[in-house]
């Protein structure tokens, strides 16, 4: 199959060489691509996400940019009397799971011969894109809200990217970056499907680390849903390849201060509508209008999933609790754990549940201290 960009809304297709970042109809684009799972070959390779090489849509090996990322530990812990598995995705080179997406997307950017990119982010995706651009000497401009944690601002600059701080909301930051994207390639983690074909390796690693078995449920943070949708794509590819029979139930966690997906589900909407968001310490999921909101809602419906919300107080409690277990994570990741605790309490059944710690606490040390 020839790789193509594909619109899930109006079914138009475009070449992958195209520098466009959305369909003419306005929808985000997906990637049509046929992955393969040669298990024997996979087992002979090193412990990085590139061991699933035949699932990653990069044509030439010499385009690959890697810092040995991926194959993060899957640790079994006890939480409120339940055994659960946590994927340690804060142990990536830039301190968050966003390296999964950035490694693949910026390898593609390199393959396409692009010399400069723009991206907007709450800080972690920006750091990841900046790091991989640095490695490939690709110019990089990162737009972030003024309120972003200082650790992430310093990190982006350390990689030599041009940092643009935007006054106002995360949504205003995206508008300014989109304007810049009319002149420069948009390496957006929310819009660009190559990012999702990096985050999908989360699913392959879980499948392999659980002894080539599927968990019953995944509990994941969801802002723009790049991990949530990536996990879905990964398990869907495994299902289509005949490796597994069922895609796990996908449960999303949002902050009660900013929960557009929770509200859409409650009201039975097929798309998210703009909401009035409040301040939350979980800056990574402070997303009022997820770019792929419609897709996220469809995945929740298809997998019999749901969205749970957590309060600022519950986030604080989970942050401290995880610290006492030896994991210093950022508040966005603590929100996931607070949601996981709610899910376990609500269900109280013997499901095999996998969740994740997505970001390193040092990035938000200032905010945590306050
Ligand atoms: C640490 C961390 N976890 C989770 C998320 C949520 O990712 P997404 O917006 O793609 O759902 C983010 C996003 O910035 C993040 O930084
Ligand atoms: Zn379209």
mmCIF file of C-alpha atoms and ligand atoms in Angstrom:
data_model
loop_
_atom_site.group_PDB
_atom_site.id
_atom_site.type_symbol
_atom_site.label_atom_id
_atom_site.label_comp_id
_atom_site.label_asym_id
_atom_site.label_seq_id
_atom_site.Cartn_x
_atom_site.Cartn_y
_atom_site.Cartn_z
ATOM 1 C CA UNK A 1 0.000 0.000 0.000
ATOM 2 C CA UNK A 2 1.216 3.526 -0.793
ATOM 3 C CA UNK A 3 1.147 5.830 2.228
ATOM 4 C CA UNK A 4 -1.490 8.541 1.874
ATOM 5 C CA UNK A 5 -2.945 11.326 3.954
ATOM 6 C CA UNK A 6 -6.648 10.640 4.318
ATOM 7 C CA UNK A 7 -9.584 12.751 5.521
ATOM 8 C CA UNK A 8 -11.886 10.758 7.822
ATOM 9 C CA UNK A 9 -14.653 13.319 7.251
ATOM 10 C CA UNK A 10 -14.902 13.860 3.481
ATOM 11 C CA UNK A 11 -12.637 10.960 2.354
ATOM 12 C CA UNK A 12 -10.333 13.119 0.219
ATOM 13 C CA UNK A 13 -6.736 11.862 -0.017
ATOM 14 C CA UNK A 14 -3.439 13.711 -0.381
ATOM 15 C CA UNK A 15 0.171 12.686 -0.942
ATOM 16 C CA UNK A 16 2.306 12.280 2.201
ATOM 17 C CA UNK A 17 4.809 14.663 0.586
ATOM 18 C CA UNK A 18 2.216 17.404 0.910
ATOM 19 C CA UNK A 19 3.049 20.136 3.433
ATOM 20 C CA UNK A 20 -0.656 20.714 4.125
ATOM 21 C CA UNK A 21 -1.735 20.168 7.725
ATOM 22 C CA UNK A 22 -5.478 19.851 7.283
ATOM 23 C CA UNK A 23 -7.999 18.813 4.672
ATOM 24 C CA UNK A 24 -9.650 21.373 2.397
ATOM 25 C CA UNK A 25 -12.827 20.657 4.405
ATOM 26 C CA UNK A 26 -11.027 21.753 7.628
ATOM 27 C CA UNK A 27 -10.755 18.297 9.227
ATOM 28 C CA UNK A 28 -7.476 16.905 10.621
ATOM 29 C CA UNK A 29 -5.954 14.222 8.382
ATOM 30 C CA UNK A 30 -5.169 10.580 9.149
ATOM 31 C CA UNK A 31 -2.510 8.391 7.586
ATOM 32 C CA UNK A 32 -3.283 5.367 5.451
ATOM 33 C CA UNK A 33 -0.524 2.864 5.996
ATOM 34 C CA UNK A 34 -0.176 -0.897 6.326
ATOM 35 C CA UNK A 35 1.958 -1.957 9.293
ATOM 36 C CA UNK A 36 3.545 -5.388 9.736
ATOM 37 C CA UNK A 37 4.419 -7.281 12.941
ATOM 38 C CA UNK A 38 7.299 -9.683 12.278
ATOM 39 C CA UNK A 39 7.538 -10.909 15.891
ATOM 40 C CA UNK A 40 10.773 -12.899 15.433
ATOM 41 C CA UNK A 41 12.554 -9.846 14.007
ATOM 42 C CA UNK A 42 11.090 -7.588 16.705
ATOM 43 C CA UNK A 43 12.490 -9.847 19.434
ATOM 44 C CA UNK A 44 16.007 -9.581 18.001
ATOM 45 C CA UNK A 45 16.058 -5.783 18.176
ATOM 46 C CA UNK A 46 17.096 -3.383 20.958
ATOM 47 C CA UNK A 47 14.672 -2.037 23.587
ATOM 48 C CA UNK A 48 13.499 1.120 21.803
ATOM 49 C CA UNK A 49 10.261 1.971 20.045
ATOM 50 C CA UNK A 50 12.056 1.394 16.732
ATOM 51 C CA UNK A 51 11.937 -2.364 17.367
ATOM 52 C CA UNK A 52 8.479 -2.089 15.733
ATOM 53 C CA UNK A 53 10.185 -0.707 12.617
ATOM 54 C CA UNK A 54 7.714 -2.201 10.126
ATOM 55 C CA UNK A 55 4.847 -0.373 11.848
ATOM 56 C CA UNK A 56 6.455 3.050 11.573
ATOM 57 C CA UNK A 57 5.790 5.025 8.374
ATOM 58 C CA UNK A 58 9.343 6.170 7.671
ATOM 59 C CA UNK A 59 10.565 4.951 4.290
ATOM 60 C CA UNK A 60 14.346 5.043 4.660
ATOM 61 C CA UNK A 61 16.330 3.910 7.710
ATOM 62 C CA UNK A 62 18.752 6.800 7.268
ATOM 63 C CA UNK A 63 15.908 9.267 7.938
ATOM 64 C CA UNK A 64 15.474 7.909 11.466
ATOM 65 C CA UNK A 65 16.330 10.205 14.371
ATOM 66 C CA UNK A 66 16.688 8.283 17.593
ATOM 67 C CA UNK A 67 18.012 8.833 21.087
ATOM 68 C CA UNK A 68 17.220 5.267 22.112
ATOM 69 C CA UNK A 69 13.680 6.290 23.133
ATOM 70 C CA UNK A 70 10.857 3.968 24.130
ATOM 71 C CA UNK A 71 10.294 0.506 25.560
ATOM 72 C CA UNK A 72 9.730 2.212 28.916
ATOM 73 C CA UNK A 73 9.255 -0.049 31.946
ATOM 74 C CA UNK A 74 5.800 -1.404 32.743
ATOM 75 C CA UNK A 75 5.626 -1.510 36.522
ATOM 76 C CA UNK A 76 2.990 -3.311 38.565
ATOM 77 C CA UNK A 77 1.935 -1.310 41.632
ATOM 78 C CA UNK A 78 -0.755 -1.410 44.257
ATOM 79 C CA UNK A 79 -3.260 1.410 44.341
ATOM 80 C CA UNK A 80 -6.133 1.404 46.844
ATOM 81 C CA UNK A 81 -5.874 -2.373 47.163
ATOM 82 C CA UNK A 82 -5.860 -3.016 43.404
ATOM 83 C CA UNK A 83 -2.978 -4.279 41.285
ATOM 84 C CA UNK A 84 -2.470 -2.066 38.237
ATOM 85 C CA UNK A 85 0.226 -1.643 35.617
ATOM 86 C CA UNK A 86 1.834 1.741 34.982
ATOM 87 C CA UNK A 87 3.838 2.545 31.876
ATOM 88 C CA UNK A 88 6.756 4.751 32.911
ATOM 89 C CA UNK A 89 6.553 7.213 30.055
ATOM 90 C CA UNK A 90 8.146 10.019 32.044
ATOM 91 C CA UNK A 91 11.427 8.168 31.426
ATOM 92 C CA UNK A 92 11.946 9.514 27.920
ATOM 93 C CA UNK A 93 14.908 11.673 26.826
ATOM 94 C CA UNK A 94 12.904 14.911 27.226
ATOM 95 C CA UNK A 95 10.941 13.704 30.265
ATOM 96 C CA UNK A 96 7.565 13.003 28.665
ATOM 97 C CA UNK A 97 5.807 10.520 26.398
ATOM 98 C CA UNK A 98 5.730 13.161 23.655
ATOM 99 C CA UNK A 99 9.106 11.815 22.461
ATOM 100 C CA UNK A 100 7.219 8.871 20.948
ATOM 101 C CA UNK A 101 5.453 11.227 18.565
ATOM 102 C CA UNK A 102 8.317 13.666 18.067
ATOM 103 C CA UNK A 103 10.874 10.969 17.142
ATOM 104 C CA UNK A 104 8.636 9.720 14.336
ATOM 105 C CA UNK A 105 7.283 13.076 13.169
ATOM 106 C CA UNK A 106 10.687 14.788 13.005
ATOM 107 C CA UNK A 107 12.202 11.719 11.280
ATOM 108 C CA UNK A 108 9.480 12.226 8.631
ATOM 109 C CA UNK A 109 10.232 15.962 8.466
ATOM 110 C CA UNK A 110 13.868 15.061 7.836
ATOM 111 C CA UNK A 111 12.850 12.514 5.188
ATOM 112 C CA UNK A 112 10.768 15.189 3.431
ATOM 113 C CA UNK A 113 13.819 17.499 3.376
ATOM 114 C CA UNK A 114 12.058 20.220 5.409
ATOM 115 C CA UNK A 115 14.444 22.689 7.055
ATOM 116 C CA UNK A 116 12.206 24.508 9.535
ATOM 117 C CA UNK A 117 9.059 23.775 11.549
ATOM 118 C CA UNK A 118 6.623 25.502 13.890
ATOM 119 C CA UNK A 119 4.663 23.921 16.739
ATOM 120 C CA UNK A 120 2.461 25.099 19.611
ATOM 121 C CA UNK A 121 2.141 23.281 22.893
ATOM 122 C CA UNK A 122 1.565 23.481 26.622
ATOM 123 C CA UNK A 123 5.298 22.799 26.832
ATOM 124 C CA UNK A 124 6.035 19.074 26.649
ATOM 125 C CA UNK A 125 5.303 18.464 22.978
ATOM 126 C CA UNK A 126 7.235 21.661 22.255
ATOM 127 C CA UNK A 127 10.227 20.356 24.230
ATOM 128 C CA UNK A 128 10.126 17.020 22.413
ATOM 129 C CA UNK A 129 9.850 18.568 18.935
ATOM 130 C CA UNK A 130 12.645 21.032 19.806
ATOM 131 C CA UNK A 131 14.955 18.215 20.973
ATOM 132 C CA UNK A 132 14.576 16.082 17.841
ATOM 133 C CA UNK A 133 14.890 19.159 15.601
ATOM 134 C CA UNK A 134 18.125 19.995 17.422
ATOM 135 C CA UNK A 135 19.454 16.524 16.691
ATOM 136 C CA UNK A 136 18.740 16.955 12.968
ATOM 137 C CA UNK A 137 19.729 20.654 12.782
ATOM 138 C CA UNK A 138 16.187 21.535 11.678
ATOM 139 C CA UNK A 139 15.049 25.077 12.561
ATOM 140 C CA UNK A 140 12.301 25.133 15.155
ATOM 141 C CA UNK A 141 9.903 27.757 16.514
ATOM 142 C CA UNK A 142 7.761 26.788 19.528
ATOM 143 C CA UNK A 143 4.705 28.769 20.643
ATOM 144 C CA UNK A 144 3.575 28.337 24.264
ATOM 145 C CA UNK A 145 1.160 30.144 26.609
ATOM 146 C CA UNK A 146 2.810 32.661 28.938
ATOM 147 C CA UNK A 147 1.608 30.574 31.929
ATOM 148 C CA UNK A 148 3.688 27.496 30.925
ATOM 149 C CA UNK A 149 5.882 25.946 33.664
ATOM 150 C CA UNK A 150 9.324 27.552 33.660
ATOM 151 C CA UNK A 151 11.084 24.158 33.482
ATOM 152 C CA UNK A 152 9.561 23.561 30.068
ATOM 153 C CA UNK A 153 10.420 27.081 28.840
ATOM 154 C CA UNK A 154 14.074 26.638 29.823
ATOM 155 C CA UNK A 155 14.126 23.176 28.266
ATOM 156 C CA UNK A 156 12.802 24.384 24.892
ATOM 157 C CA UNK A 157 15.450 27.111 24.791
ATOM 158 C CA UNK A 158 18.202 24.707 25.853
ATOM 159 C CA UNK A 159 17.541 22.746 22.662
ATOM 160 C CA UNK A 160 18.168 25.932 20.684
ATOM 161 C CA UNK A 161 14.589 26.436 19.506
ATOM 162 C CA UNK A 162 13.077 29.896 19.174
ATOM 163 C CA UNK A 163 10.577 30.239 22.010
ATOM 164 C CA UNK A 164 7.497 32.415 21.398
ATOM 165 C CA UNK A 165 5.437 33.121 24.495
ATOM 166 C CA UNK A 166 1.857 34.080 23.781
ATOM 167 C CA UNK A 167 -0.306 36.086 26.123
ATOM 168 C CA UNK A 168 -3.718 34.551 26.761
ATOM 169 C CA UNK A 169 -5.034 31.028 26.631
ATOM 170 C CA UNK A 170 -3.645 27.810 25.136
ATOM 171 C CA UNK A 171 -6.255 28.320 22.368
ATOM 172 C CA UNK A 172 -4.875 31.809 21.564
ATOM 173 C CA UNK A 173 -1.381 30.244 21.345
ATOM 174 C CA UNK A 174 -2.677 27.758 18.754
ATOM 175 C CA UNK A 175 -4.191 30.571 16.664
ATOM 176 C CA UNK A 176 -0.877 32.453 16.554
ATOM 177 C CA UNK A 177 1.030 29.267 15.623
ATOM 178 C CA UNK A 178 -1.455 28.420 12.858
ATOM 179 C CA UNK A 179 -0.806 31.833 11.357
ATOM 180 C CA UNK A 180 2.940 31.045 11.338
ATOM 181 C CA UNK A 181 2.096 27.616 9.846
ATOM 182 C CA UNK A 182 0.863 29.328 6.678
ATOM 183 C CA UNK A 183 4.573 29.987 5.929
ATOM 184 C CA UNK A 184 6.409 27.165 7.712
ATOM 185 C CA UNK A 185 5.796 23.382 8.069
ATOM 186 C CA UNK A 186 3.405 22.708 10.944
ATOM 187 C CA UNK A 187 4.925 19.955 13.101
ATOM 188 C CA UNK A 188 1.795 19.947 15.236
ATOM 189 C CA UNK A 189 1.293 17.055 17.640
ATOM 190 C CA UNK A 190 -2.477 17.592 17.433
ATOM 191 C CA UNK A 191 -2.877 17.953 13.650
ATOM 192 C CA UNK A 192 -0.023 15.941 12.161
ATOM 193 C CA UNK A 193 -0.861 12.208 11.876
ATOM 194 C CA UNK A 194 2.808 11.157 11.891
ATOM 195 C CA UNK A 195 2.857 12.113 15.585
ATOM 196 C CA UNK A 196 0.100 9.575 16.284
ATOM 197 C CA UNK A 197 2.056 6.921 14.389
ATOM 198 C CA UNK A 198 4.758 7.460 17.011
ATOM 199 C CA UNK A 199 2.505 7.485 20.076
ATOM 200 C CA UNK A 200 0.872 4.252 18.869
ATOM 201 C CA UNK A 201 4.059 2.380 19.880
ATOM 202 C CA UNK A 202 2.718 2.712 23.448
ATOM 203 C CA UNK A 203 0.217 -0.033 22.518
ATOM 204 C CA UNK A 204 2.813 -2.354 20.956
ATOM 205 C CA UNK A 205 5.070 -2.100 24.004
ATOM 206 C CA UNK A 206 2.214 -2.916 26.389
ATOM 207 C CA UNK A 207 1.179 -5.874 24.222
ATOM 208 C CA UNK A 208 4.735 -7.235 24.217
ATOM 209 C CA UNK A 209 5.488 -6.468 27.894
ATOM 210 C CA UNK A 210 2.301 -8.235 29.004
ATOM 211 C CA UNK A 211 3.479 -11.395 27.255
ATOM 212 C CA UNK A 212 1.723 -10.654 23.924
ATOM 213 C CA UNK A 213 -1.603 -10.164 25.688
ATOM 214 C CA UNK A 214 -4.113 -7.299 25.688
ATOM 215 C CA UNK A 215 -5.141 -5.549 28.902
ATOM 216 C CA UNK A 216 -8.865 -5.081 29.532
ATOM 217 C CA UNK A 217 -8.704 -1.339 30.086
ATOM 218 C CA UNK A 218 -6.420 1.623 29.493
ATOM 219 C CA UNK A 219 -6.780 4.721 31.681
ATOM 220 C CA UNK A 220 -5.098 7.678 29.991
ATOM 221 C CA UNK A 221 -4.923 11.474 30.243
ATOM 222 C CA UNK A 222 -6.737 13.285 27.473
ATOM 223 C CA UNK A 223 -6.279 16.857 26.301
ATOM 224 C CA UNK A 224 -5.857 16.751 22.535
ATOM 225 C CA UNK A 225 -5.758 12.963 22.903
ATOM 226 C CA UNK A 226 -2.444 12.231 21.165
ATOM 227 C CA UNK A 227 -1.671 9.343 23.525
ATOM 228 C CA UNK A 228 -5.306 8.266 23.706
ATOM 229 C CA UNK A 229 -5.718 8.138 19.921
ATOM 230 C CA UNK A 230 -2.218 6.729 19.432
ATOM 231 C CA UNK A 231 -3.008 3.854 21.822
ATOM 232 C CA UNK A 232 -6.235 3.210 19.931
ATOM 233 C CA UNK A 233 -4.465 3.196 16.545
ATOM 234 C CA UNK A 234 -1.819 0.802 17.897
ATOM 235 C CA UNK A 235 -4.321 -1.718 19.257
ATOM 236 C CA UNK A 236 -6.476 -1.348 16.135
ATOM 237 C CA UNK A 237 -3.463 -2.164 13.948
ATOM 238 C CA UNK A 238 -2.733 -5.215 16.122
ATOM 239 C CA UNK A 239 -6.348 -6.314 15.719
ATOM 240 C CA UNK A 240 -6.347 -5.790 11.967
ATOM 241 C CA UNK A 241 -3.102 -7.770 11.703
ATOM 242 C CA UNK A 242 -4.824 -10.677 13.501
ATOM 243 C CA UNK A 243 -2.563 -10.404 16.569
ATOM 244 C CA UNK A 244 -5.342 -9.614 19.062
ATOM 245 C CA UNK A 245 -9.107 -10.074 19.180
ATOM 246 C CA UNK A 246 -10.209 -7.005 21.079
ATOM 247 C CA UNK A 247 -9.188 -3.382 21.536
ATOM 248 C CA UNK A 248 -9.060 -2.456 25.260
ATOM 249 C CA UNK A 249 -11.668 -0.192 26.778
ATOM 250 C CA UNK A 250 -10.302 3.358 26.617
ATOM 251 C CA UNK A 251 -10.981 5.570 29.611
ATOM 252 C CA UNK A 252 -9.938 9.232 29.393
ATOM 253 C CA UNK A 253 -9.119 11.479 32.339
ATOM 254 C CA UNK A 254 -9.781 15.227 32.257
ATOM 255 C CA UNK A 255 -9.505 17.980 34.835
ATOM 256 C CA UNK A 256 -12.941 19.053 36.131
ATOM 257 C CA UNK A 257 -11.787 22.607 35.376
ATOM 258 C CA UNK A 258 -11.523 21.812 31.673
ATOM 259 C CA UNK A 259 -13.564 18.818 30.522
ATOM 260 C CA UNK A 260 -14.967 19.320 27.021
ATOM 261 C CA UNK A 261 -15.038 15.570 26.274
ATOM 262 C CA UNK A 262 -16.774 14.735 29.535
ATOM 263 C CA UNK A 263 -19.411 17.365 28.770
ATOM 264 C CA UNK A 264 -19.918 16.205 25.177
ATOM 265 C CA UNK A 265 -20.444 12.617 26.345
ATOM 266 C CA UNK A 266 -22.849 13.669 29.071
ATOM 267 C CA UNK A 267 -24.901 15.637 26.578
ATOM 268 C CA UNK A 268 -24.708 12.965 23.872
ATOM 269 C CA UNK A 269 -22.944 15.247 21.373
ATOM 270 C CA UNK A 270 -20.884 13.816 18.493
ATOM 271 C CA UNK A 271 -18.405 16.702 18.678
ATOM 272 C CA UNK A 272 -17.023 18.842 21.476
ATOM 273 C CA UNK A 273 -18.330 22.390 21.765
ATOM 274 C CA UNK A 274 -16.386 25.341 23.207
ATOM 275 C CA UNK A 275 -16.473 25.393 27.000
ATOM 276 C CA UNK A 276 -15.682 27.927 29.673
ATOM 277 C CA UNK A 277 -12.527 26.528 31.175
ATOM 278 C CA UNK A 278 -11.076 27.373 34.563
ATOM 279 C CA UNK A 279 -7.467 27.306 35.735
ATOM 280 C CA UNK A 280 -5.970 23.897 36.423
ATOM 281 C CA UNK A 281 -2.565 22.796 37.631
ATOM 282 C CA UNK A 282 -2.811 19.962 35.068
ATOM 283 C CA UNK A 283 -1.566 22.261 32.287
ATOM 284 C CA UNK A 284 -1.008 19.409 29.788
ATOM 285 C CA UNK A 285 -4.722 18.626 29.638
ATOM 286 C CA UNK A 286 -5.992 22.193 29.796
ATOM 287 C CA UNK A 287 -7.456 21.909 26.294
ATOM 288 C CA UNK A 288 -10.863 23.494 25.726
ATOM 289 C CA UNK A 289 -11.263 22.433 22.098
ATOM 290 C CA UNK A 290 -9.441 19.186 21.210
ATOM 291 C CA UNK A 291 -8.529 19.194 17.510
ATOM 292 C CA UNK A 292 -9.541 15.534 17.149
ATOM 293 C CA UNK A 293 -12.444 15.696 19.624
ATOM 294 C CA UNK A 294 -14.832 13.923 17.267
ATOM 295 C CA UNK A 295 -12.403 11.024 16.804
ATOM 296 C CA UNK A 296 -11.845 10.723 20.565
ATOM 297 C CA UNK A 297 -15.610 10.527 21.173
ATOM 298 C CA UNK A 298 -15.932 7.841 18.491
ATOM 299 C CA UNK A 299 -13.157 5.767 20.105
ATOM 300 C CA UNK A 300 -14.825 6.009 23.518
ATOM 301 C CA UNK A 301 -18.082 4.813 22.011
ATOM 302 C CA UNK A 302 -16.465 1.996 20.021
ATOM 303 C CA UNK A 303 -14.480 0.637 22.984
ATOM 304 C CA UNK A 304 -17.252 1.101 25.568
ATOM 305 C CA UNK A 305 -15.031 3.613 27.327
ATOM 306 C CA UNK A 306 -15.782 6.759 29.284
ATOM 307 C CA UNK A 307 -14.307 10.012 30.562
ATOM 308 C CA UNK A 308 -13.824 10.740 34.266
ATOM 309 C CA UNK A 309 -12.971 14.123 35.742
ATOM 310 C CA UNK A 310 -10.777 14.980 38.719
ATOM 311 C CA UNK A 311 -10.599 18.029 40.989
ATOM 312 C CA UNK A 312 -7.516 20.104 41.792
ATOM 313 C CA UNK A 313 -7.531 18.658 45.304
ATOM 314 C CA UNK A 314 -7.591 15.080 44.019
ATOM 315 C CA UNK A 315 -4.677 15.897 41.696
ATOM 316 C CA UNK A 316 -2.643 17.177 44.665
ATOM 317 C CA UNK A 317 -3.371 14.046 46.715
ATOM 318 C CA UNK A 318 -2.357 11.751 43.827
ATOM 319 C CA UNK A 319 0.846 13.740 43.218
ATOM 320 C CA UNK A 320 1.930 13.262 46.838
ATOM 321 C CA UNK A 321 0.878 9.610 46.851
ATOM 322 C CA UNK A 322 2.947 8.814 43.747
ATOM 323 C CA UNK A 323 5.929 10.672 45.224
ATOM 324 C CA UNK A 324 5.739 8.360 48.239
ATOM 325 C CA UNK A 325 5.894 5.422 45.863
ATOM 326 C CA UNK A 326 9.082 6.783 44.289
ATOM 327 C CA UNK A 327 7.629 8.548 41.246
ATOM 328 C CA UNK A 328 8.016 12.323 40.982
ATOM 329 C CA UNK A 329 5.564 13.206 38.238
ATOM 330 C CA UNK A 330 4.051 16.400 36.942
ATOM 331 C CA UNK A 331 0.522 17.453 37.932
ATOM 332 C CA UNK A 332 -0.932 16.438 34.543
ATOM 333 C CA UNK A 333 0.247 12.880 35.200
ATOM 334 C CA UNK A 334 -1.059 13.019 38.776
ATOM 335 C CA UNK A 335 -4.477 13.857 37.290
ATOM 336 C CA UNK A 336 -4.351 10.514 35.464
ATOM 337 C CA UNK A 337 -3.630 8.681 38.726
ATOM 338 C CA UNK A 338 -6.456 10.504 40.510
ATOM 339 C CA UNK A 339 -8.753 9.387 37.676
ATOM 340 C CA UNK A 340 -7.390 5.848 37.792
ATOM 341 C CA UNK A 341 -8.238 5.663 41.500
ATOM 342 C CA UNK A 342 -11.799 6.778 40.707
ATOM 343 C CA UNK A 343 -12.115 4.194 37.965
ATOM 344 C CA UNK A 344 -10.899 1.373 40.229
ATOM 345 C CA UNK A 345 -13.255 2.424 43.003
ATOM 346 C CA UNK A 346 -16.234 2.705 40.671
ATOM 347 C CA UNK A 347 -15.662 -0.586 38.895
ATOM 348 C CA UNK A 348 -14.279 -2.704 41.709
ATOM 349 C CA UNK A 349 -13.849 -5.655 39.337
ATOM 350 C CA UNK A 350 -10.954 -7.867 38.347
ATOM 351 C CA UNK A 351 -10.007 -6.131 35.128
ATOM 352 C CA UNK A 352 -6.408 -5.907 33.969
ATOM 353 C CA UNK A 353 -5.880 -2.158 33.912
ATOM 354 C CA UNK A 354 -2.921 -0.301 32.418
ATOM 355 C CA UNK A 355 -2.296 3.394 32.961
ATOM 356 C CA UNK A 356 0.722 5.641 32.574
ATOM 357 C CA UNK A 357 2.923 8.323 34.105
ATOM 358 C CA UNK A 358 3.357 10.710 31.185
ATOM 359 C CA UNK A 359 5.570 13.542 32.476
ATOM 360 C CA UNK A 360 8.500 14.152 34.841
ATOM 361 C CA UNK A 361 7.842 16.236 37.968
ATOM 362 C CA UNK A 362 10.999 18.356 37.623
ATOM 363 C CA UNK A 363 9.442 20.117 34.634
ATOM 364 C CA UNK A 364 6.783 21.662 36.856
ATOM 365 C CA UNK A 365 8.761 21.854 40.111
ATOM 366 C CA UNK A 366 7.979 25.570 40.565
ATOM 367 C CA UNK A 367 4.230 25.097 40.264
ATOM 368 C CA UNK A 368 4.296 22.004 42.493
ATOM 369 C CA UNK A 369 6.277 23.947 45.131
ATOM 370 C CA UNK A 370 3.651 26.720 45.138
HETATM 371 C C1 LIG B 1 2.631 15.196 30.776
HETATM 372 C C2 LIG B 1 1.480 15.194 29.831
HETATM 373 N N1 LIG B 1 0.556 14.235 29.947
HETATM 374 C C3 LIG B 1 -0.527 14.190 29.138
HETATM 375 C C4 LIG B 1 -0.739 15.148 28.161
HETATM 376 C C5 LIG B 1 -1.963 15.068 27.309
HETATM 377 O O1 LIG B 1 -1.694 14.855 25.966
HETATM 378 P P1 LIG B 1 -2.779 15.143 24.867
HETATM 379 O O2 LIG B 1 -3.076 16.628 24.896
HETATM 380 O O3 LIG B 1 -2.202 14.755 23.595
HETATM 381 O O4 LIG B 1 -3.991 14.362 25.228
HETATM 382 C C6 LIG B 1 0.194 16.172 27.990
HETATM 383 C C7 LIG B 1 0.043 17.180 26.941
HETATM 384 O O5 LIG B 1 0.717 18.161 26.875
HETATM 385 C C8 LIG B 1 1.326 16.190 28.857
HETATM 386 O O6 LIG B 1 2.251 17.158 28.746
HETATM 387 ZN ZN1 LIG B 2 -11.965 16.479 4.372
#
